[in-house]
PDB file of N, CA, C, O and CB in Angstrom:
ATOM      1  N   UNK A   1      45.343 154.861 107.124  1.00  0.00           N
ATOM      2  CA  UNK A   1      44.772 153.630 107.617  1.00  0.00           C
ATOM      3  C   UNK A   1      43.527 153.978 108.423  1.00  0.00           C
ATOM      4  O   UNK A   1      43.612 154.734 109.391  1.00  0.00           O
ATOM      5  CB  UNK A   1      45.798 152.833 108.469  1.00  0.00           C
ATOM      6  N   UNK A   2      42.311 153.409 108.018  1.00  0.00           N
ATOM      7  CA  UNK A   2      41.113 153.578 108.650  1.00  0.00           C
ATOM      8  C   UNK A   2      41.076 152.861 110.030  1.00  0.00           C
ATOM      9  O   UNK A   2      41.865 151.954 110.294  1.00  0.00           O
ATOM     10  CB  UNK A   2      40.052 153.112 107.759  1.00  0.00           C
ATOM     11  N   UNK A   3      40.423 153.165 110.629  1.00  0.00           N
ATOM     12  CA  UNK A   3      39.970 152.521 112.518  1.00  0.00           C
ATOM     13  C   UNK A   3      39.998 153.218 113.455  1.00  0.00           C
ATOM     14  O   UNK A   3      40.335 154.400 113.397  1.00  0.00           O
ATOM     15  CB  UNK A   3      40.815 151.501 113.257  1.00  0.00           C
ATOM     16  N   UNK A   4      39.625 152.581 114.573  1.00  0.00           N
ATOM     17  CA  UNK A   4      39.519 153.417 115.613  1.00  0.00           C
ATOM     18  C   UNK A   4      40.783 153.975 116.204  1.00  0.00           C
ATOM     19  O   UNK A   4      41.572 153.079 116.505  1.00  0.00           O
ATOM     20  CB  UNK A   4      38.826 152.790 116.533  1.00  0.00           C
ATOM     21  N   UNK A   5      41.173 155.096 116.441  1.00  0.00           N
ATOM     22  CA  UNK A   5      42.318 155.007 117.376  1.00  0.00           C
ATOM     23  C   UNK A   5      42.240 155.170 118.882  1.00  0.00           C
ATOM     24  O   UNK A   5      41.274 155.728 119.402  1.00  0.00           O
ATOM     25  CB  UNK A   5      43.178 155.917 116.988  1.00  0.00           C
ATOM     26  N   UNK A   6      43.327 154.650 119.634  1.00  0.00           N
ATOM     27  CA  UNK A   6      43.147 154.494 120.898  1.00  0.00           C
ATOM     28  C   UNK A   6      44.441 155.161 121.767  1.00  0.00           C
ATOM     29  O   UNK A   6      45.389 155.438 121.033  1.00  0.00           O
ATOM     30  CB  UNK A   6      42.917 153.001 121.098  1.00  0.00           C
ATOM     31  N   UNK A   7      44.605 155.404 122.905  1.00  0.00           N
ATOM     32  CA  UNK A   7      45.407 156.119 123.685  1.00  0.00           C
ATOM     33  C   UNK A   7      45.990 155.718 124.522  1.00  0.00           C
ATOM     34  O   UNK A   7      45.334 154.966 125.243  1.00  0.00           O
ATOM     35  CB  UNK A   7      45.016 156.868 124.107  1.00  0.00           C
ATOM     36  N   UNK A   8      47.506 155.942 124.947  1.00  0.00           N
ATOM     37  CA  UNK A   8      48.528 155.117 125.965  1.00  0.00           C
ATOM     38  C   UNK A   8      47.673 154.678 126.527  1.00  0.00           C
ATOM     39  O   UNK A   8      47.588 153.503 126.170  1.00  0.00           O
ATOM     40  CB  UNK A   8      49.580 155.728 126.912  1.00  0.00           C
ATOM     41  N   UNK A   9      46.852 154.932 127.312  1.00  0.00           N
ATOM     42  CA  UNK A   9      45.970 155.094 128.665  1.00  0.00           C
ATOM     43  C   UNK A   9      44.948 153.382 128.191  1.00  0.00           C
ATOM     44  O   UNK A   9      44.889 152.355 128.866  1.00  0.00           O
ATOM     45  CB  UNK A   9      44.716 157.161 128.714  1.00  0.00           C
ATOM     46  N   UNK A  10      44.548 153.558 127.365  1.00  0.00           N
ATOM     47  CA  UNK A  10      43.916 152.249 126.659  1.00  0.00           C
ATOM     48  C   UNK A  10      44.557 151.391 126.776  1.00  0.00           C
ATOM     49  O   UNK A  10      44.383 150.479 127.584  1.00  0.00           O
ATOM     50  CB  UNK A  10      43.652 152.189 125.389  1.00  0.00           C
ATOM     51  N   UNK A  11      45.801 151.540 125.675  1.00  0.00           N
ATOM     52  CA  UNK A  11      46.780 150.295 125.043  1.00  0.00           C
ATOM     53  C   UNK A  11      47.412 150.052 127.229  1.00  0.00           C
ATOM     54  O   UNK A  11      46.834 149.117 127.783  1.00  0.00           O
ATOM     55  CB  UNK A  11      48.670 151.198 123.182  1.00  0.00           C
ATOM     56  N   UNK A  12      47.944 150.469 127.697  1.00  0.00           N
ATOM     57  CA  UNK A  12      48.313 149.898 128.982  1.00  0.00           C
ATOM     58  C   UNK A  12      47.386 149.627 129.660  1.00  0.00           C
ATOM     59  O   UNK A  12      47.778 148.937 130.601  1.00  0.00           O
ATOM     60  CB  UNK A  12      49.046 150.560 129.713  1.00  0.00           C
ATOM     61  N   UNK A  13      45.849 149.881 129.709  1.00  0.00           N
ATOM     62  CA  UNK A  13      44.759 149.021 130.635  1.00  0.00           C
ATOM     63  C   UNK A  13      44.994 147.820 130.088  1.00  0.00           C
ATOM     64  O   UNK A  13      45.579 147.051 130.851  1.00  0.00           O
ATOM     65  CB  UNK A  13      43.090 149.404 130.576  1.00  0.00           C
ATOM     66  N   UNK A  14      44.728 147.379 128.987  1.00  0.00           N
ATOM     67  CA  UNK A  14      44.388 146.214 127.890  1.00  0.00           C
ATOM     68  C   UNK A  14      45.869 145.298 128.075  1.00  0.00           C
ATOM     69  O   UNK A  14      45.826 144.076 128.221  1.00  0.00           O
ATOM     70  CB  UNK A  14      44.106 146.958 125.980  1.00  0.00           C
ATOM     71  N   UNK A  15      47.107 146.031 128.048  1.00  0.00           N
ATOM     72  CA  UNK A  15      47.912 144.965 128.516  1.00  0.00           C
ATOM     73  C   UNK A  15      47.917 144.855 130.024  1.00  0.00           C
ATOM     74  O   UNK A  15      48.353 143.760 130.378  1.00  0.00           O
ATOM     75  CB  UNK A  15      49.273 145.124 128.015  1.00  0.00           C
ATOM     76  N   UNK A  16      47.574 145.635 131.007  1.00  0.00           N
ATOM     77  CA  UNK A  16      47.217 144.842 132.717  1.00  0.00           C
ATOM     78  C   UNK A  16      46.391 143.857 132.492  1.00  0.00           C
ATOM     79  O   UNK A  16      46.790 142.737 132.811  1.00  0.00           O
ATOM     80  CB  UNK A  16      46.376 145.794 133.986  1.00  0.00           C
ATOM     81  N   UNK A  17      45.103 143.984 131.924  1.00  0.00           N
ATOM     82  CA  UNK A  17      43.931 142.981 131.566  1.00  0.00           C
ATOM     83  C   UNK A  17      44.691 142.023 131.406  1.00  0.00           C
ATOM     84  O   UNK A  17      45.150 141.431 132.382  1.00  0.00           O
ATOM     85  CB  UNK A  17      42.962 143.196 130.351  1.00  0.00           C
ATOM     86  N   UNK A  18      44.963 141.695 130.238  1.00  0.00           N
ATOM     87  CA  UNK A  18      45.977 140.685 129.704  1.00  0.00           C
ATOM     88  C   UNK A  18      46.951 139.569 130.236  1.00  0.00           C
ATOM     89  O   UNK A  18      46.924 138.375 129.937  1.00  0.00           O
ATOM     90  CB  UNK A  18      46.688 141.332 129.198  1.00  0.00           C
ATOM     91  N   UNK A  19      48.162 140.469 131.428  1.00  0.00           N
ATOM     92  CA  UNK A  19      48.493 140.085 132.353  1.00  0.00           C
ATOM     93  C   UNK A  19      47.805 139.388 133.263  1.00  0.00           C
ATOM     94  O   UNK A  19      48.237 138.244 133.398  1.00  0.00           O
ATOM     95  CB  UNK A  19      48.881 140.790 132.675  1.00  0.00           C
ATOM     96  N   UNK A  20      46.962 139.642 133.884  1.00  0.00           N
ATOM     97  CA  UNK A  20      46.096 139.555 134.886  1.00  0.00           C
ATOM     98  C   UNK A  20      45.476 138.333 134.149  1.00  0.00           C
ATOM     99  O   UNK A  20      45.787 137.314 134.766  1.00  0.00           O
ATOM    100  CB  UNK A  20      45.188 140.900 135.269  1.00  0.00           C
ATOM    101  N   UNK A  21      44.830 138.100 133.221  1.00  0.00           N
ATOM    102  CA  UNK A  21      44.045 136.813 132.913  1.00  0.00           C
ATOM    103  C   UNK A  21      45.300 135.894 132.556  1.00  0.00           C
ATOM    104  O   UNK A  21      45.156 134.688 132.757  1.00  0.00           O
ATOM    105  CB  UNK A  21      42.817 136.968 131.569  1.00  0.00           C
ATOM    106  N   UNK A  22      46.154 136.211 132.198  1.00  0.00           N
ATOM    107  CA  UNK A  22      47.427 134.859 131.938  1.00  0.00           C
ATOM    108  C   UNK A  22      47.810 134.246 133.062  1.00  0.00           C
ATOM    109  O   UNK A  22      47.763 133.037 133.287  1.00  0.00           O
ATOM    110  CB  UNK A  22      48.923 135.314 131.334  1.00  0.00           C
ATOM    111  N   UNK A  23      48.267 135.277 133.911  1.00  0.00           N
ATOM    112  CA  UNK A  23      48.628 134.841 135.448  1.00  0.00           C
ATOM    113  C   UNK A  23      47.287 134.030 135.616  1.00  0.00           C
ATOM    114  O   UNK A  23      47.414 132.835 135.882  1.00  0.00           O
ATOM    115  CB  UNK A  23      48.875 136.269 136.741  1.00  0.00           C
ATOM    116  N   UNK A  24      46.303 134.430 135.518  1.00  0.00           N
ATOM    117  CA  UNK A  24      44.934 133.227 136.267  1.00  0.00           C
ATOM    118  C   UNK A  24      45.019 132.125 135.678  1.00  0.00           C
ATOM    119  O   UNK A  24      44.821 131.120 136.360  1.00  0.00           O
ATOM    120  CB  UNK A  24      43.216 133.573 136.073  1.00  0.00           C
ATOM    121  N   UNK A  25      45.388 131.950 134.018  1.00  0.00           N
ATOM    122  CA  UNK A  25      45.135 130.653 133.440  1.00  0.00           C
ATOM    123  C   UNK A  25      46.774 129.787 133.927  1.00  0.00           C
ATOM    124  O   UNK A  25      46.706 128.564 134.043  1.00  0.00           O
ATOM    125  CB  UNK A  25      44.765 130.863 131.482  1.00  0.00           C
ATOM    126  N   UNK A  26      47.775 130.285 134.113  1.00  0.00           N
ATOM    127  CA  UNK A  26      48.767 129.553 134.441  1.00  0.00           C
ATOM    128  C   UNK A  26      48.343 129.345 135.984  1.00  0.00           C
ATOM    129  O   UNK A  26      48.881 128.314 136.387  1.00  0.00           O
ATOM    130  CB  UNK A  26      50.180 130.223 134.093  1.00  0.00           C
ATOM    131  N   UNK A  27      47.421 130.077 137.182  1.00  0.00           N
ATOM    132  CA  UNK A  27      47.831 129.689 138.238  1.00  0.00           C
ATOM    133  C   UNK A  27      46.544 128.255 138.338  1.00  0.00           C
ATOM    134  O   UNK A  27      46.730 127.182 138.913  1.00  0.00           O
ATOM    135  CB  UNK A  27      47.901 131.059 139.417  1.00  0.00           C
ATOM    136  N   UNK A  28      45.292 128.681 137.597  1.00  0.00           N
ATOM    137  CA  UNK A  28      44.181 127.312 137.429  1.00  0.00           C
ATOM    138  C   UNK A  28      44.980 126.327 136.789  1.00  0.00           C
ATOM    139  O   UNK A  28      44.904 125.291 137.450  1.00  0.00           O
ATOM    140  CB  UNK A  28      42.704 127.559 136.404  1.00  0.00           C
ATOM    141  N   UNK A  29      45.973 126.142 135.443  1.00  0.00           N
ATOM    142  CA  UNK A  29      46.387 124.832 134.976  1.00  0.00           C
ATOM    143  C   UNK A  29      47.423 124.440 135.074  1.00  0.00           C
ATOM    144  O   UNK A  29      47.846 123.424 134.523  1.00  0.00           O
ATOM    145  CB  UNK A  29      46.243 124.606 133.961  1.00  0.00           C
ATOM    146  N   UNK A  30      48.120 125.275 135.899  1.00  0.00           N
ATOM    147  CA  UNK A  30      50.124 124.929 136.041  1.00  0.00           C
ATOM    148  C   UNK A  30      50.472 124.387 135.182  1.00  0.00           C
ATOM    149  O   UNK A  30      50.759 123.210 134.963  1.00  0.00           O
ATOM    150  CB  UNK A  30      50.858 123.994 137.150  1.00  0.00           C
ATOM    151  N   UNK A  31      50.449 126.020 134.159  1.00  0.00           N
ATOM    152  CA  UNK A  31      50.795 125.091 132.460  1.00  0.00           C
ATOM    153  C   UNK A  31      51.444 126.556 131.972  1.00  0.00           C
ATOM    154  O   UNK A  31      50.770 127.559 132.206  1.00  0.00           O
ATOM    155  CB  UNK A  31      48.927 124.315 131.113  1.00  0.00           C
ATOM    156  N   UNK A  32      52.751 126.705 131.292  1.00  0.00           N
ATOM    157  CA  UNK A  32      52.989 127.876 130.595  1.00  0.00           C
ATOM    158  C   UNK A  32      51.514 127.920 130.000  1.00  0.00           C
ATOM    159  O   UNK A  32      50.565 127.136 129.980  1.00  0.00           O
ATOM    160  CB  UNK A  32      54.310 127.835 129.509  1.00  0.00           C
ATOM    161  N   UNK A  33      51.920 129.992 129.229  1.00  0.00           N
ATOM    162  CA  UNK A  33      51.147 130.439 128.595  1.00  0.00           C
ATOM    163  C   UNK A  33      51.727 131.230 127.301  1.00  0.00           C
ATOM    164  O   UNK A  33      52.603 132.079 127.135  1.00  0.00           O
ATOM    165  CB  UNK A  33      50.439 131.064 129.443  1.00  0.00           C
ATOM    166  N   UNK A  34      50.867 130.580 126.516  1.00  0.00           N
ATOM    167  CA  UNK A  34      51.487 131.292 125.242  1.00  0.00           C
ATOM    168  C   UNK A  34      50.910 132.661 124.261  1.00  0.00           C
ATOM    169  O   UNK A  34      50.059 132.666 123.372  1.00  0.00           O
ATOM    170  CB  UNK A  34      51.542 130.175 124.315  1.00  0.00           C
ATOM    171  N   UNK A  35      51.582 133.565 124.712  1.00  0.00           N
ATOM    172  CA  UNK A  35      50.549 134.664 124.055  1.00  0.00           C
ATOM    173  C   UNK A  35      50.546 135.564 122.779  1.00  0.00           C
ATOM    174  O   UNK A  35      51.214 136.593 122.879  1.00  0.00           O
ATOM    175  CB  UNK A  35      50.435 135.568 124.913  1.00  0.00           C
ATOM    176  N   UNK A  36      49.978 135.369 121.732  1.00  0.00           N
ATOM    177  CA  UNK A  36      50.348 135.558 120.514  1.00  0.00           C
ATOM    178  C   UNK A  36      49.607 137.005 120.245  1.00  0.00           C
ATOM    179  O   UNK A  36      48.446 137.127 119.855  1.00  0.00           O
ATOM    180  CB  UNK A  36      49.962 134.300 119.575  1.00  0.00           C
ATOM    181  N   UNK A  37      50.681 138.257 120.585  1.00  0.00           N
ATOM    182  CA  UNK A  37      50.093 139.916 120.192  1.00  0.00           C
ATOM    183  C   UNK A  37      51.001 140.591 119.078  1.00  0.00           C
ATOM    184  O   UNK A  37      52.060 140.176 118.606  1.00  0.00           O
ATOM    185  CB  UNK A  37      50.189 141.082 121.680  1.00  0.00           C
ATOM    186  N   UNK A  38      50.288 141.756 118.789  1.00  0.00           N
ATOM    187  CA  UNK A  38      50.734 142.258 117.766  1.00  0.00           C
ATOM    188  C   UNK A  38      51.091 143.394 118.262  1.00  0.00           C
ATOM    189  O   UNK A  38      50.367 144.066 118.996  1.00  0.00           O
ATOM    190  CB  UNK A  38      49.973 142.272 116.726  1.00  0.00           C
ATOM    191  N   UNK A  39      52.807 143.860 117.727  1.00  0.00           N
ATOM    192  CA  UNK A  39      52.747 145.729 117.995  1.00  0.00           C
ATOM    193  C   UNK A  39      52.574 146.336 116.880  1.00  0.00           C
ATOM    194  O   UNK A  39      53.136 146.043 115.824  1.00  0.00           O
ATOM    195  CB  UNK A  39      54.116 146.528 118.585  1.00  0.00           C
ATOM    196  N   UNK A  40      51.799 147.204 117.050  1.00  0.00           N
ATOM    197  CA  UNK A  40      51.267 147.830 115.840  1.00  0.00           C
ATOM    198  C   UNK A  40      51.729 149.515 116.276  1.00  0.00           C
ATOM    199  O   UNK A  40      51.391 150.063 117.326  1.00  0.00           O
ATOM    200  CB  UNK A  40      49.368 147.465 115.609  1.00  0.00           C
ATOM    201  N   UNK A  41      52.476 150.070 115.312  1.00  0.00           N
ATOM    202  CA  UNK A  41      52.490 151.321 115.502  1.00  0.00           C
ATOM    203  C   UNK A  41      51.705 152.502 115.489  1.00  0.00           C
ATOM    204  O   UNK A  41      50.640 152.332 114.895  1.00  0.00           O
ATOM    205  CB  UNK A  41      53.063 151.479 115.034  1.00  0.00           C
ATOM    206  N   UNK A  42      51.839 153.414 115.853  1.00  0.00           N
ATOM    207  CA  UNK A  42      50.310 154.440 115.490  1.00  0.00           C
ATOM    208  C   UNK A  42      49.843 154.342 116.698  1.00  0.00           C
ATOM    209  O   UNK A  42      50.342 153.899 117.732  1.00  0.00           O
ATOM    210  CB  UNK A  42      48.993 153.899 114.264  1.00  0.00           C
ATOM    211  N   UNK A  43      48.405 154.997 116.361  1.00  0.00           N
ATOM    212  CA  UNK A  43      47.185 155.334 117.402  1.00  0.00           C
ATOM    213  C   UNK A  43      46.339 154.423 116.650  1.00  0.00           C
ATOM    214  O   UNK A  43      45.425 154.187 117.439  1.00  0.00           O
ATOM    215  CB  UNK A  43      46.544 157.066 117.586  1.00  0.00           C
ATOM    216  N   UNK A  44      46.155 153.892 115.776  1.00  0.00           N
ATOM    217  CA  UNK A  44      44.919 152.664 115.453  1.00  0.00           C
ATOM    218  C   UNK A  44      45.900 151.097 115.169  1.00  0.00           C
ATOM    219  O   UNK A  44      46.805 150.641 114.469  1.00  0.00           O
ATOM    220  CB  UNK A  44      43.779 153.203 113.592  1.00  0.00           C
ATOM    221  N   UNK A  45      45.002 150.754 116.213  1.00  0.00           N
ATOM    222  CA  UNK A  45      45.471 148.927 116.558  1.00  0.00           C
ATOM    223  C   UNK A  45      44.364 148.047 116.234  1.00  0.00           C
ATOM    224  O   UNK A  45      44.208 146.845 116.451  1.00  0.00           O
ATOM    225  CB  UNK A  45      45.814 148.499 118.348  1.00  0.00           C
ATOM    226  N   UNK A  46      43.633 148.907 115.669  1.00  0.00           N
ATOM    227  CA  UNK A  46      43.212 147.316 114.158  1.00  0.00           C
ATOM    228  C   UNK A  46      42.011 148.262 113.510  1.00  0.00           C
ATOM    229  O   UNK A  46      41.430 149.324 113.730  1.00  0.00           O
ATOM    230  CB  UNK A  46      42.189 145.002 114.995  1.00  0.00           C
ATOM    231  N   UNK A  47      42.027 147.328 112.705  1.00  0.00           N
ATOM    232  CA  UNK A  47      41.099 147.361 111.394  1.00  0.00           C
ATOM    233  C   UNK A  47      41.295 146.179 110.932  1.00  0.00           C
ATOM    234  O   UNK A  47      41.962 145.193 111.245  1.00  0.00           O
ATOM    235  CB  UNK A  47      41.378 148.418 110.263  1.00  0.00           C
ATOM    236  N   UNK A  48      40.337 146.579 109.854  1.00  0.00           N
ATOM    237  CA  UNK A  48      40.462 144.784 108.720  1.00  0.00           C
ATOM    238  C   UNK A  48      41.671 144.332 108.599  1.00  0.00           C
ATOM    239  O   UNK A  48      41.847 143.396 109.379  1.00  0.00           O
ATOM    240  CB  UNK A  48      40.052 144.799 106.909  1.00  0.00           C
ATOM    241  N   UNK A  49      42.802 144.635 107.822  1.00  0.00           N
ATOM    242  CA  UNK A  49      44.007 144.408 107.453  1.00  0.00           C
ATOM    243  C   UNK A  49      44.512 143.955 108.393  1.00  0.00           C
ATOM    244  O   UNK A  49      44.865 142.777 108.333  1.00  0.00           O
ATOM    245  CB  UNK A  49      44.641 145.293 106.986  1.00  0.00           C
ATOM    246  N   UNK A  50      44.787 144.898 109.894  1.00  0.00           N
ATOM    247  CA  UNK A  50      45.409 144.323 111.174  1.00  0.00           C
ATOM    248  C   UNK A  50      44.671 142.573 111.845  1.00  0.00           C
ATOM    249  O   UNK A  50      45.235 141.529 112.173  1.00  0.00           O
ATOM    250  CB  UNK A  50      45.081 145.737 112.420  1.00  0.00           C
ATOM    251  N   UNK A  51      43.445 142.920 111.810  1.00  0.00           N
ATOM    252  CA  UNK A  51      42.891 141.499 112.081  1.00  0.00           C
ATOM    253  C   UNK A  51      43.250 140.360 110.905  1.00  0.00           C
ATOM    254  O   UNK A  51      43.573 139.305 111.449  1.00  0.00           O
ATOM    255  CB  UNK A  51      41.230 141.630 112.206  1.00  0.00           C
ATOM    256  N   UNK A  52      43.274 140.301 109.792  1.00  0.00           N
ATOM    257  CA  UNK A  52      43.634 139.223 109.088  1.00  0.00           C
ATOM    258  C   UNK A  52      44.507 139.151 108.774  1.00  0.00           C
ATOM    259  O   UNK A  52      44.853 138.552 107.755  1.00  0.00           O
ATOM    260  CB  UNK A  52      43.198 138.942 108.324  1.00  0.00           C
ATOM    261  N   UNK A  53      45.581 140.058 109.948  1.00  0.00           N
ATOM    262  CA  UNK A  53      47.247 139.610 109.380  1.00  0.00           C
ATOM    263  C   UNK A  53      47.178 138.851 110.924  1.00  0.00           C
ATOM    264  O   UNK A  53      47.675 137.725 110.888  1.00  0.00           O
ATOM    265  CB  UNK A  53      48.884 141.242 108.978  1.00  0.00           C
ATOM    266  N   UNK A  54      46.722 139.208 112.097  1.00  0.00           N
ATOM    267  CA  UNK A  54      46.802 138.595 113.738  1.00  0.00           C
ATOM    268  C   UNK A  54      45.930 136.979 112.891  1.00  0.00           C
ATOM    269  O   UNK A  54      46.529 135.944 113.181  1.00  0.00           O
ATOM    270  CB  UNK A  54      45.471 139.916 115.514  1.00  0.00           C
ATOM    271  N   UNK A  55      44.824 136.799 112.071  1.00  0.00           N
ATOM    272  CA  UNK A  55      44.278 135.326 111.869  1.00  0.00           C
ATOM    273  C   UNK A  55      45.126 134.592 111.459  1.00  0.00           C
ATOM    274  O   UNK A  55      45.283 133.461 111.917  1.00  0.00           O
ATOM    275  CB  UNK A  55      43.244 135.116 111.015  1.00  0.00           C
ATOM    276  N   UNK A  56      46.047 135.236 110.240  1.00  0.00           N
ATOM    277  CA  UNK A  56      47.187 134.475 109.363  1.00  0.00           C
ATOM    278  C   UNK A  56      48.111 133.945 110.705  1.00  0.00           C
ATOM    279  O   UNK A  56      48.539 132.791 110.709  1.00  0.00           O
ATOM    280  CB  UNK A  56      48.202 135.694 108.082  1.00  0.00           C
ATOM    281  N   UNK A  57      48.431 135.039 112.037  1.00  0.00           N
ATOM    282  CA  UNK A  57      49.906 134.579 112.458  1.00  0.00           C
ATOM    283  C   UNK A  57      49.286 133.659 113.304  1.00  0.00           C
ATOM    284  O   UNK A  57      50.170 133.051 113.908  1.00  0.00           O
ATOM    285  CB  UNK A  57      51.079 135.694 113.196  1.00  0.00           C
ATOM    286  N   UNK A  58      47.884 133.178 113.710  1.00  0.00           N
ATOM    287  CA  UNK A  58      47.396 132.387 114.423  1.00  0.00           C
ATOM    288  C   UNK A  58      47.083 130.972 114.004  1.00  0.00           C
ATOM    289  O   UNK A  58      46.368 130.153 114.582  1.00  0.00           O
ATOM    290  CB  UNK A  58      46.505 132.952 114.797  1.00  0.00           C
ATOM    291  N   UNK A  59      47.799 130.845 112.821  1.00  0.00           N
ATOM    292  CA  UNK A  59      47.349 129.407 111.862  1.00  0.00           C
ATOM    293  C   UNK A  59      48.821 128.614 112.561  1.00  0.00           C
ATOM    294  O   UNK A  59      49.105 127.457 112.251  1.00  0.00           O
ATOM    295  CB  UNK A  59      47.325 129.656 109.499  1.00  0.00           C
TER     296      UNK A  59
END
């Protein structure tokens, strides 16, 4: 599988990020949050294929 690969150290900044902006949008709209991610195994978390299977689960 072609793409970039990335490292624990990445994949856990990117989910604090993550965290951190959900908590802001639930504490601005006092509204659950719904968050639609993918686990992808490996060291590469996308390419083409990975992105237009995350567009499909977003319909």
């Amino acid at each position: 599988m072609q793409g970039i690969e990335v490292g624990i150290d990445e994949i856990l900044d990117c989910r604090e990020k993550r965290v951190v902006i959900q908590n802001e949008m639930i504490k601005k709209y006092n509204k659950p949050v719904i968050s639609f991610t993918m686990n992808i195994p490996g060291p590469i978390k996308t390419n083409n294929e990975i992105k237009a299977a995350f567009d499909i689960g977003k319909i």
